[in-house]
CSV table of C-alpha atoms in Angstrom, one decimal:
chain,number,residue,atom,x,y,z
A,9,UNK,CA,-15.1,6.2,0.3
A,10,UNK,CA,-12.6,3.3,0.6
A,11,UNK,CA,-14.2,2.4,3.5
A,12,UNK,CA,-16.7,-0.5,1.9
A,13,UNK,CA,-13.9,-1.7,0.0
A,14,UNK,CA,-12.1,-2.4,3.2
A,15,UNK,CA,-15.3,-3.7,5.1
A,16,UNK,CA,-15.6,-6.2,2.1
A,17,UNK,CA,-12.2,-7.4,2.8
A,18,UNK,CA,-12.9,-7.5,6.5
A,19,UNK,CA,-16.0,-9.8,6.2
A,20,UNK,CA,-14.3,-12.0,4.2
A,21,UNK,CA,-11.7,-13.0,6.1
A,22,UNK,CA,-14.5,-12.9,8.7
A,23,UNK,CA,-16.3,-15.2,7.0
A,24,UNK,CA,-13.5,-17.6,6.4
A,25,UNK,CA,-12.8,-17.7,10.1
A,26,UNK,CA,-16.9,-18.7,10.9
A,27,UNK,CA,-16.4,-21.5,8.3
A,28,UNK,CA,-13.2,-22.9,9.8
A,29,UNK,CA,-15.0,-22.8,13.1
A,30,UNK,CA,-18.5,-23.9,12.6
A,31,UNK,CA,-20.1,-20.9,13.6
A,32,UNK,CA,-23.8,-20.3,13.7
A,33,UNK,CA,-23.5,-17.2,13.8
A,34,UNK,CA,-20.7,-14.3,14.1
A,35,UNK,CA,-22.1,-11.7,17.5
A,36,UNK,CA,-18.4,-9.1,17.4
A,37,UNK,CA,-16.1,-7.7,15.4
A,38,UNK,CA,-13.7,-6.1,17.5
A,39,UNK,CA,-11.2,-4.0,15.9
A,40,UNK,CA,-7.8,-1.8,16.3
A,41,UNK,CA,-7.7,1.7,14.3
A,42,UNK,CA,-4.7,4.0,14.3
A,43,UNK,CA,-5.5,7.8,12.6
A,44,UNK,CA,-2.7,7.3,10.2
A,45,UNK,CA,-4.1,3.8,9.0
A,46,UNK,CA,-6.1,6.6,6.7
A,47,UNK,CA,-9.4,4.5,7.5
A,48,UNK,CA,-12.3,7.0,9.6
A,49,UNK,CA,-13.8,4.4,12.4
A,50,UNK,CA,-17.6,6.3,11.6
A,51,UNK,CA,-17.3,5.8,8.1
A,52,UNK,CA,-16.3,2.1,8.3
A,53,UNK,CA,-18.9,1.1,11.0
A,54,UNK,CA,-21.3,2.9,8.1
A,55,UNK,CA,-20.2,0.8,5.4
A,56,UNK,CA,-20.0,-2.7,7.9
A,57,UNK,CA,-23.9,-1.8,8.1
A,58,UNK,CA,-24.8,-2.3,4.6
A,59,UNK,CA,-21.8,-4.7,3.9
A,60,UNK,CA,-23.0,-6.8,6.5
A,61,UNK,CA,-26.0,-7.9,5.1
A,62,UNK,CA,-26.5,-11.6,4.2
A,63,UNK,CA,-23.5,-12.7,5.5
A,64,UNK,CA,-23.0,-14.3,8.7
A,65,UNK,CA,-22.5,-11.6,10.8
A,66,UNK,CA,-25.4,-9.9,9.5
A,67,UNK,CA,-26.1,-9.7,13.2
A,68,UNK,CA,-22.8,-8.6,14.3
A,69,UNK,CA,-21.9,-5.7,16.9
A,70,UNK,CA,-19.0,-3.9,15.3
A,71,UNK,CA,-16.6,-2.5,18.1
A,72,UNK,CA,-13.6,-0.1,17.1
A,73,UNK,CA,-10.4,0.6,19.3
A,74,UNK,CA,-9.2,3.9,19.0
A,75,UNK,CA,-5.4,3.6,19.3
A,76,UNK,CA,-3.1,6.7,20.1
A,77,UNK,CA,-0.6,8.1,17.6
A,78,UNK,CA,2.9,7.7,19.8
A,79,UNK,CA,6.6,8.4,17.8
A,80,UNK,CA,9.9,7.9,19.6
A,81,UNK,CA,12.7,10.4,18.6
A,82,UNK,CA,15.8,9.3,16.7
A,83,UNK,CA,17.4,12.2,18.2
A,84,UNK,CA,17.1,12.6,22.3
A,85,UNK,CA,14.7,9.4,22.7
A,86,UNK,CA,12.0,10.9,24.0
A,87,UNK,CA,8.7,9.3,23.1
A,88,UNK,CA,5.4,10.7,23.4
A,89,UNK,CA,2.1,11.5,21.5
A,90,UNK,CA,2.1,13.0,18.5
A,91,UNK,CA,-0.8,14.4,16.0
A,92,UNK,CA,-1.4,12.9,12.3
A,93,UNK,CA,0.1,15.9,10.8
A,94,UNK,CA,3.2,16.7,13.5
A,95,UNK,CA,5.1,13.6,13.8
A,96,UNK,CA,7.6,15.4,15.7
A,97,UNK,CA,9.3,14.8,19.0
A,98,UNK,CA,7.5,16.6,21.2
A,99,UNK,CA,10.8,17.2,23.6
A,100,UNK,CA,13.6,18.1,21.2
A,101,UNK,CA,11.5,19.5,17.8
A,102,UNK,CA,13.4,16.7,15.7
A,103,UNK,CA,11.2,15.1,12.7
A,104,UNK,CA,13.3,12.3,12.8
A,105,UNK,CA,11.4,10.2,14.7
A,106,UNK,CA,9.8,6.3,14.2
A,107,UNK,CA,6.0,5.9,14.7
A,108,UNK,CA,5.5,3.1,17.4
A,109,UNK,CA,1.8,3.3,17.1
A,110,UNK,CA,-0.9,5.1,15.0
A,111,UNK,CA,-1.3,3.3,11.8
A,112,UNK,CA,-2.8,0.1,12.9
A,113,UNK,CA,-5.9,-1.6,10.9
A,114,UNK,CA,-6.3,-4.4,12.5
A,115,UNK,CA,-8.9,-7.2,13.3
A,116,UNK,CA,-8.2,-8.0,17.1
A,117,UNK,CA,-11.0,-10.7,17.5
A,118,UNK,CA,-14.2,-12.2,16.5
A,119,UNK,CA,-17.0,-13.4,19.1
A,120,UNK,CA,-18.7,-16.3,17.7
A,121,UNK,CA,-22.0,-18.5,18.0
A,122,UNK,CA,-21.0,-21.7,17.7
A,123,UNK,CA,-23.1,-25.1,16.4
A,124,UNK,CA,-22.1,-27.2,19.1
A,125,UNK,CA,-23.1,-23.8,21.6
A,126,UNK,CA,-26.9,-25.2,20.7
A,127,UNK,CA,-26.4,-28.4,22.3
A,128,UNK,CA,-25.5,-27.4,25.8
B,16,UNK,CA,1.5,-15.8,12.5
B,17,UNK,CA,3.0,-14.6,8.7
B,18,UNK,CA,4.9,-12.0,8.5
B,19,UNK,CA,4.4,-11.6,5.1
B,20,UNK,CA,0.4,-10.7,5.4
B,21,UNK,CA,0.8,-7.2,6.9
B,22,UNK,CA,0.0,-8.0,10.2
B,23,UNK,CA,1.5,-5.9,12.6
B,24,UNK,CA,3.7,-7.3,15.0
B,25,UNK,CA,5.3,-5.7,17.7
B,26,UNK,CA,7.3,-6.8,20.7
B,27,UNK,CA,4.8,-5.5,22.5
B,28,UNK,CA,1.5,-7.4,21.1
B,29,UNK,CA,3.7,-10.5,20.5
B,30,UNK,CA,2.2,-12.1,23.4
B,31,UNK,CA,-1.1,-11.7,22.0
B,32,UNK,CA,-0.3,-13.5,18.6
B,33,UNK,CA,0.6,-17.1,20.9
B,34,UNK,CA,-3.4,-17.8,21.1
B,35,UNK,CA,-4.4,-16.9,17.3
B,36,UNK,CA,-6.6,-18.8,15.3
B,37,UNK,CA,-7.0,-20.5,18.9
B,38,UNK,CA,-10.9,-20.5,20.4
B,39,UNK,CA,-11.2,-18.7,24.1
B,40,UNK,CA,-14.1,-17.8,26.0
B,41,UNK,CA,-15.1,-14.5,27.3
B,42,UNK,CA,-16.4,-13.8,30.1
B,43,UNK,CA,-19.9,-14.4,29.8
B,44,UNK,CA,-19.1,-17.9,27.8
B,45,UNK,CA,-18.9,-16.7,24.2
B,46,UNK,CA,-16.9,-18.3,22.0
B,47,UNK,CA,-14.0,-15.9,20.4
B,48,UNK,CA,-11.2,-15.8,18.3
B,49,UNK,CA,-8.3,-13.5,18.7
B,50,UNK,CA,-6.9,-12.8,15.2
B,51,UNK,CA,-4.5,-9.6,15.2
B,52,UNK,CA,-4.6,-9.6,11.5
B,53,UNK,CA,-4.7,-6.7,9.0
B,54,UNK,CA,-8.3,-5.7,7.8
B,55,UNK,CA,-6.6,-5.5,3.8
B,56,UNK,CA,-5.4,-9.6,4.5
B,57,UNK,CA,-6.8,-10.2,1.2
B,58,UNK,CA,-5.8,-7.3,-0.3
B,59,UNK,CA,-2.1,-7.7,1.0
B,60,UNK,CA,-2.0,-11.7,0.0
B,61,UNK,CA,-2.6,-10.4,-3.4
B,62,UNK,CA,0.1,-7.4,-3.3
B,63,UNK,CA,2.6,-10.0,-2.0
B,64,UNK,CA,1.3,-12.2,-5.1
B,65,UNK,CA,1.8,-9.4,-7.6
B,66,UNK,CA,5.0,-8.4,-6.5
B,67,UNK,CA,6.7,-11.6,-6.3
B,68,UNK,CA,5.5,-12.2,-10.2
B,69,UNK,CA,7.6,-8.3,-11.0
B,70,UNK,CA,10.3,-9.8,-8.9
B,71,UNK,CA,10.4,-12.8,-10.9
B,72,UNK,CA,10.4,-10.5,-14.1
B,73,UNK,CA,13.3,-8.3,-12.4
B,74,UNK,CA,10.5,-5.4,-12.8
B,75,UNK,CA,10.7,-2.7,-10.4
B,76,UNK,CA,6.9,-0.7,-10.3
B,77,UNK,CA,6.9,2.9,-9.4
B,78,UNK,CA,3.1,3.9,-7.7
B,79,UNK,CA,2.4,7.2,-8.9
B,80,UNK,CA,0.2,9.1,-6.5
B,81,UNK,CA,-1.4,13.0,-6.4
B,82,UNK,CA,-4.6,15.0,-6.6
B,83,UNK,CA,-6.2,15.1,-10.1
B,84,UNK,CA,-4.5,17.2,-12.3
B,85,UNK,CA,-0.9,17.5,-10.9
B,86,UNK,CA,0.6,16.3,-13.9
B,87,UNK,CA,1.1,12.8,-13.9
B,88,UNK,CA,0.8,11.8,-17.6
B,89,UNK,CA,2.7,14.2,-18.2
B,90,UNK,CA,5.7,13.3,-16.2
B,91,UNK,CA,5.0,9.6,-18.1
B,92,UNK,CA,5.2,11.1,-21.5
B,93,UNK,CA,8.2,13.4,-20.6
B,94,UNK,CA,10.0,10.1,-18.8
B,95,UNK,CA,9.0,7.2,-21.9
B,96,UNK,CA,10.4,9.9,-24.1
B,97,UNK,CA,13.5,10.7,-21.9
B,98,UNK,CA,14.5,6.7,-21.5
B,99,UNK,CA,13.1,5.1,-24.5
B,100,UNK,CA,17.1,4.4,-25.9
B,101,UNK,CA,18.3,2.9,-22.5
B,102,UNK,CA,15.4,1.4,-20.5
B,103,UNK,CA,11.9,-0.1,-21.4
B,104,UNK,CA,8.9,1.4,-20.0
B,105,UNK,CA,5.3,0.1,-19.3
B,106,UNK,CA,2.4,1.8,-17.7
B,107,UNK,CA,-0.8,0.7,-16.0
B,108,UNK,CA,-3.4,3.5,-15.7
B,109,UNK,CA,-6.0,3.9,-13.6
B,110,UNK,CA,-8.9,6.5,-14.3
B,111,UNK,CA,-12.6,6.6,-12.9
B,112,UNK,CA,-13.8,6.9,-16.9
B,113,UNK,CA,-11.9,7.4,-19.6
B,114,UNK,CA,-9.1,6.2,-21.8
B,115,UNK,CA,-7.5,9.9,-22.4
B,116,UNK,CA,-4.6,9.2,-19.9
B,117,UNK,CA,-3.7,5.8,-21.6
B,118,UNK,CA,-4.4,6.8,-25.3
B,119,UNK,CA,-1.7,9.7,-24.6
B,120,UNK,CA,0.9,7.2,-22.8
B,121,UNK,CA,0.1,5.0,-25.5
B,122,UNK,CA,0.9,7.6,-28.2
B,123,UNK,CA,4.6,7.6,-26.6
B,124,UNK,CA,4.8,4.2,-27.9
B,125,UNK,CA,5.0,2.3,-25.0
B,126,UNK,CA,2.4,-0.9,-23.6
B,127,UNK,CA,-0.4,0.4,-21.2
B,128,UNK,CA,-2.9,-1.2,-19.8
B,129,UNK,CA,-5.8,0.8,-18.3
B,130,UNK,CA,-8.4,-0.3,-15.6
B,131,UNK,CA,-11.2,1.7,-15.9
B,132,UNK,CA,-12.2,1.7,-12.0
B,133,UNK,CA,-15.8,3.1,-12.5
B,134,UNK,CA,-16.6,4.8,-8.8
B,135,UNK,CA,-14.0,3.4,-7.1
B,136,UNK,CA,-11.4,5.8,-5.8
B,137,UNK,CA,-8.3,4.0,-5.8
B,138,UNK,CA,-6.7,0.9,-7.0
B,139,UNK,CA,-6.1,-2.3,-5.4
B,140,UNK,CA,-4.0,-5.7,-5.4
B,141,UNK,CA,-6.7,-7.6,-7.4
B,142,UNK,CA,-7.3,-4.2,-10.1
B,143,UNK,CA,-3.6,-4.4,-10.6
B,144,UNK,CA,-3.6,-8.2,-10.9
B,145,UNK,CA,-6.0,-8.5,-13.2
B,146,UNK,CA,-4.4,-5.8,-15.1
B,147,UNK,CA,-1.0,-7.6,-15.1
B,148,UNK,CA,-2.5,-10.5,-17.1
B,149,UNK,CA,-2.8,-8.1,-19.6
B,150,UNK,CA,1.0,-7.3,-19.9
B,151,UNK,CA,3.8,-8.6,-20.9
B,152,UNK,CA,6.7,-8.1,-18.8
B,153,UNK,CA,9.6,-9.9,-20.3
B,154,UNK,CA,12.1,-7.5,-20.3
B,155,UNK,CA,10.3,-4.5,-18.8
B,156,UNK,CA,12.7,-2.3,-16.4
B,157,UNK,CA,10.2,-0.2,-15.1
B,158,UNK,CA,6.3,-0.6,-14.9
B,159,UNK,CA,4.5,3.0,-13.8
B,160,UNK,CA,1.1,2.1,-11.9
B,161,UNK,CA,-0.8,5.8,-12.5
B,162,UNK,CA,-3.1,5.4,-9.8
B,163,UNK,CA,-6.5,7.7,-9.5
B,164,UNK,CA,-5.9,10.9,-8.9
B,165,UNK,CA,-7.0,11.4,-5.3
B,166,UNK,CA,-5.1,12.0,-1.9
B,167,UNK,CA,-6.6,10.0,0.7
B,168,UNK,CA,-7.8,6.7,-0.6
B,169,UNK,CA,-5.0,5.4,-2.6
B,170,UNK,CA,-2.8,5.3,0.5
B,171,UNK,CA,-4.7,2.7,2.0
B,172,UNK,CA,-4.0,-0.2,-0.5
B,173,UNK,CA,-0.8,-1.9,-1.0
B,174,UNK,CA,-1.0,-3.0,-5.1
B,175,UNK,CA,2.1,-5.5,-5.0
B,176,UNK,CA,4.4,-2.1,-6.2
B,177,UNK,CA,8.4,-1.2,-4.7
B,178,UNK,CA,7.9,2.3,-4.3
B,179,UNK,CA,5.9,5.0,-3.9
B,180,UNK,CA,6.1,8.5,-5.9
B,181,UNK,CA,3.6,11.2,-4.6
B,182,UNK,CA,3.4,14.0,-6.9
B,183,UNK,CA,2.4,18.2,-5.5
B,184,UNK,CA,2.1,20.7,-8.3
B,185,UNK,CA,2.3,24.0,-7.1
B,186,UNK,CA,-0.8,25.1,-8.4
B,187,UNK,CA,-1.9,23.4,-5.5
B,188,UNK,CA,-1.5,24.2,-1.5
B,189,UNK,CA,2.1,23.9,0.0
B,190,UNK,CA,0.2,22.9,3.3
B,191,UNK,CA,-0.9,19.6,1.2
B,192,UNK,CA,1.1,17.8,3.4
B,193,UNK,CA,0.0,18.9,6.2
B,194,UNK,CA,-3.7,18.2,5.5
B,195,UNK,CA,-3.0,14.4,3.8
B,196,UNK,CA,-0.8,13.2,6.3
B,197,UNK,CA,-1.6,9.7,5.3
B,198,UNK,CA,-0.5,10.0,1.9
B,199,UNK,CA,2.2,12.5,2.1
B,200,UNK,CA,3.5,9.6,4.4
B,201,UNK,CA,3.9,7.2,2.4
B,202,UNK,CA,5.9,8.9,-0.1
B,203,UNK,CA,9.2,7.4,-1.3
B,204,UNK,CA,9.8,10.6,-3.1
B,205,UNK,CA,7.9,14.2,-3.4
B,206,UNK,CA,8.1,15.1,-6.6
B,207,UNK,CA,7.2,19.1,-7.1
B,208,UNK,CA,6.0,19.5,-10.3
B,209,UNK,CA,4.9,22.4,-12.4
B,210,UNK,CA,7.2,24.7,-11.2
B,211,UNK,CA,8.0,26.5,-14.5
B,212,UNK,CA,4.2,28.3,-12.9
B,213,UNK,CA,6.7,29.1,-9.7
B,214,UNK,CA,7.6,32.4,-11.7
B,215,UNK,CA,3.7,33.2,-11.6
B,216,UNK,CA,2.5,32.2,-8.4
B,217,UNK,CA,2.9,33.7,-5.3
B,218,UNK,CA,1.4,31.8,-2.8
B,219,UNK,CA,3.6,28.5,-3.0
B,220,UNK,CA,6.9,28.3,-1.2
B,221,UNK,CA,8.6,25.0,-2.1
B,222,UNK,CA,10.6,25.0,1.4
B,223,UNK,CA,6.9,25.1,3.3
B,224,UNK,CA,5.9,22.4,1.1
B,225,UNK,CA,8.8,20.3,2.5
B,226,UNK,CA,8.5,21.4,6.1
B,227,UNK,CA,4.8,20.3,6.2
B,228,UNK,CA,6.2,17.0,4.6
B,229,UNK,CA,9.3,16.4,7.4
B,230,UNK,CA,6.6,17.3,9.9
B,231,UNK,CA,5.6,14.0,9.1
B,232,UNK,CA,8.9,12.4,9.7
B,233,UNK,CA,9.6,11.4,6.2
B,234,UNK,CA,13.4,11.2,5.1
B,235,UNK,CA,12.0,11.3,1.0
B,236,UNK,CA,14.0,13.5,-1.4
B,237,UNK,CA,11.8,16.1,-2.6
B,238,UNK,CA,12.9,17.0,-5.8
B,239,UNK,CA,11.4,19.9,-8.3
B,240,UNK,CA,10.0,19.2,-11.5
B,241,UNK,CA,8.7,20.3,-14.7
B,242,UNK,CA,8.0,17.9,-17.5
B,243,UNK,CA,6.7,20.7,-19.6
B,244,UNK,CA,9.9,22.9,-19.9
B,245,UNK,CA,12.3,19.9,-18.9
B,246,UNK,CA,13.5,21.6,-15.8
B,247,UNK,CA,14.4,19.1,-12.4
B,248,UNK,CA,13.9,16.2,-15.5
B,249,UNK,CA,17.4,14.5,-14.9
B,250,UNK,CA,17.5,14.7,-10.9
B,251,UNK,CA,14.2,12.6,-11.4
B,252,UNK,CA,15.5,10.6,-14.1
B,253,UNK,CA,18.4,10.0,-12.2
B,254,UNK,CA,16.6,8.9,-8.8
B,255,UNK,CA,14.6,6.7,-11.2
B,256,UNK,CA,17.8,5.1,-12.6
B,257,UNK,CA,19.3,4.4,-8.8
B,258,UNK,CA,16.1,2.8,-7.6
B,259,UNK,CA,16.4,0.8,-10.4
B,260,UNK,CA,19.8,-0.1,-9.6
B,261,UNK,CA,19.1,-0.7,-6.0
B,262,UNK,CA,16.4,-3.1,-6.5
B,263,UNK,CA,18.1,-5.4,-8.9
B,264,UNK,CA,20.8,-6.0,-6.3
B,265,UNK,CA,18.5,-6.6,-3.6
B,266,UNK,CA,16.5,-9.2,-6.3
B,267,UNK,CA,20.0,-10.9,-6.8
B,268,UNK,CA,20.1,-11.6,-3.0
B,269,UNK,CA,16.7,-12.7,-3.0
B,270,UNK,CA,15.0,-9.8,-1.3
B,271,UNK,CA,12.0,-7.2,-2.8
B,272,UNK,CA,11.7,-4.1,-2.1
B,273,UNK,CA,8.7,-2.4,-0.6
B,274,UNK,CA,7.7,1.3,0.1
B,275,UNK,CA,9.3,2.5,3.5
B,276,UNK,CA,6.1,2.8,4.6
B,277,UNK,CA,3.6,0.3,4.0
B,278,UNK,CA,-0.7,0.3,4.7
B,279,UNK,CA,-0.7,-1.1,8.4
B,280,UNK,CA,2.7,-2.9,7.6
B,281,UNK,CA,5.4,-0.5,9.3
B,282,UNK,CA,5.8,-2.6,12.2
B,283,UNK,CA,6.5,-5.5,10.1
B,284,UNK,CA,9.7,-3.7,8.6
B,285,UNK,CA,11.2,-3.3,11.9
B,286,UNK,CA,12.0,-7.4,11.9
B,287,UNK,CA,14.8,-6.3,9.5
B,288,UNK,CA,15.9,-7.3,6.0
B,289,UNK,CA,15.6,-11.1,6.5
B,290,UNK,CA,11.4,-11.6,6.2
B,291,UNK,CA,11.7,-9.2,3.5
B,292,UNK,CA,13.5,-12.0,1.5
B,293,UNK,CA,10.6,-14.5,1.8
B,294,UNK,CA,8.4,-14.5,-1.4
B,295,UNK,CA,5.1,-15.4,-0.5
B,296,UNK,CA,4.5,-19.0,-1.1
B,297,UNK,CA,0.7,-19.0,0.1
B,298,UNK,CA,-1.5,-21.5,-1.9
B,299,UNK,CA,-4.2,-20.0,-3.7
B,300,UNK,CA,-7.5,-21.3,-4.1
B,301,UNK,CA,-7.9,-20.4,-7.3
B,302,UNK,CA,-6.3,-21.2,-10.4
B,303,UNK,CA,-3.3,-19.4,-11.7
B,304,UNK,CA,-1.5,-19.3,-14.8
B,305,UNK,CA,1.8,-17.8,-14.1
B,306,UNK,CA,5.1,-19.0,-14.4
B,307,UNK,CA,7.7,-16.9,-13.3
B,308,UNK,CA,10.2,-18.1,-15.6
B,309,UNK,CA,12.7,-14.8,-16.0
B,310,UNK,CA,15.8,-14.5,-14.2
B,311,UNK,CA,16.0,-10.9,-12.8
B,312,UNK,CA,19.4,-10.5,-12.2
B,313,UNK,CA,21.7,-13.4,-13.1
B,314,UNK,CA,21.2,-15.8,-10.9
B,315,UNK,CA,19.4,-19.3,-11.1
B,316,UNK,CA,15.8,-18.7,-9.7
B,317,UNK,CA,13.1,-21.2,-9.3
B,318,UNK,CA,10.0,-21.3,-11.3
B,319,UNK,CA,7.0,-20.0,-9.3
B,320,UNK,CA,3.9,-22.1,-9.4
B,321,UNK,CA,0.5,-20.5,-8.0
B,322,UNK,CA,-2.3,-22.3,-8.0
């Protein structure tokens, strides 16, 4: 169950971005997830629910982006889908192929409430 | 945006990385932040951290990766003993409770250090760090990391090491591959090992084992091992004694060496060779007391403050 470890992580740099912004509050977490980034999306959003507490985005919706594997073959340069466990070109058969996408982990954005949002 | 914190960067999501750190709107007013940033940031500034400090001790550090019981202390003790005359050897072990993996290394002679991780199922950048305080590396060639024995978590967690060595004894599955695609991708090198049991055991065919593992199009050698009748011992010893090699020059042209395939960071590689040269010269917070004083490979090298 790495997945607190990495939730830890996530709310810290999370935290560090409300600081530098005077948020109030933090309202999303929007993230990126590949399959071969070996981090399970229902697991995480688990973990963000207890990790989350008493910091400031105890509050915070957290959204997950499902990206697509996709590999592009060394061989004929065919790209296409692929599954976690058959990187292969899914045209020639080659396993020489380069991952374009798949293995992201990635924090896309953060919605925030800011200080200054109270005064308008 | 640094290329040096495992974000992933792409020609394609390039565009996206002109507004970071920068405050938008969305549409119904809110006040967002578009980051594009690896979850593991702190994780990563910490590997980058640790690795530059092995650099600056010419130290190249092997991650050693596999299920429990595959036979990773025993490939240390059968390595330490095999390159104690020409090469010195230190370990950092990693076990949920116990000592009994480092009191055996330790037996071989050589300096462990063992982080007792409790729960946790894997190491990380700030285990390893803290763990490196605890060593001395003056004149170490080779520092093992033996990481918990587990084949999903692991993966996930860059620890600041050059390469990645995922060990499958044969008692296990050959289909292991195939079911911890994450892991098995990561591997630098597939090390087979007990196969002095190949004799006795039916049901694992060593060229299955390797199809599952090009099925997830990695180049690795897979080599064939058993430290417990010194079969397949110098092909591994060998490989050892290139990477070795290999690093040191890169070090003498200023560049590290990272696993082929990095947590979240393979996008990075495909900048090429020149960020790969940039030690990470983030300021820390907190206080540090390293100075990277050694010269790995001849050359003049600056002293490293951090801190």
């Amino acid at each position: 169950m790495h997945e607190f470890s990495v939730c830890q992580d996530l709310l810290r740099q999370v935290e560090d971005l409300a600081r530098a912004h005077n948020a109030r509050t933090v309202s999303a977490i929007h993230l990126r997830i590949g399959p071969l980034s070996g981090i399970e999306a229902s697991l995480l959003e688990q973990a963000f629910t207890v990790a989350r507490a008493g910091t400031v985005a105890a509050a915070a919706v957290l959204a997950t982006e499902a990206l697509p594997i996709r590999v592009r073959c060394r061989s004929c340069g065919a790209s296409g889908v692929a599954s976690p466990n058959r990187l292969v070109c899914g045209a020639c058969g080659d396993w020489h192929t380069e991952l374009l996408s798949g293995d992201e982990l990635l924090l896309a954005s953060v919605e925030l409430e800011l200080e200054e949002d109270d005064d308008v | 945006m640094c290329e040096t914190c495992g974000c992933t960067l792409t020609a394609g999501n390039e565009h996206l990385v002109q507004g970071e750190g920068r405050l938008t709107r969305t549409e119904d007013g809110k006040a967002a932040i578009t980051v594009l940033q690896s979850l593991l940031h702190e994780n990563d500034h910490q590997a980058e951290h640790n690795r530059a400090h092995l650099d600056a001790y010419g130290t190249l550090a092997v991650n050693l990766m596999s299920s429990p019981g595959s036979g990773k202390t025993s490939l240390l003790e059968t390595t330490i003993e095999a390159l104690q005359s020409s090469l010195k050897v230190a370990v950092i072990e990693g076990d949920l409770e116990t000592e009994n993996d480092a009191v055996r290394v330790r037996a071989k002679g050589v300096p462990v250090v063992q982080i007792t991780t409790g729960s946790a199922c894997h190491l990380d950048a700030h285990l390893v760090h803290d763990a490196l305080h605890h060593l001395e590396l003056d004149g170490v060639d080779i520092l093992f990391i033996e990481n918990v024995g587990n084949l999903v978590c692991p993966a996930s967690f860059d620890l600041g090491h050059h390469i990645n060595v995922t060990l499958l004894s044969v008692t296990e599955g050959d289909d292991k591959p195939a079911k911890y695609p994450v892991m098995f991708r990561a591997a630098d090198l597939l090390l087979l090992s007990k196969t002095d049991l190949l004799a006795v055991l039916d049901d694992f065919d060593p060229a299955a084992a390797e199809a599952h593992f090009r099925n997830l199009a990695n180049p690795a050698p897979v080599l064939q091992l058993s430290a417990r009748k010194g079969e397949g011992v110098e092909e591994w010893l060998h490989w050892l004694r290139q990477t070795l090699m290999v690093h040191r020059a890169r070090l003498r042209q200023g560049i590290t060496s990272r696993p082929s395939v990095q947590p979240d960071g393979v996008q990075v590689h495909k900048h090429g060779p020149a960020h790969q040269s940039q030690h990470y010269h983030h300021h820390h917070d907190h206080d540090h007391g390293h100075k990277h004083h050694r010269d790995p490979g001849g050359q003049p090298h600056h002293d490293h403050h951090y801190g």
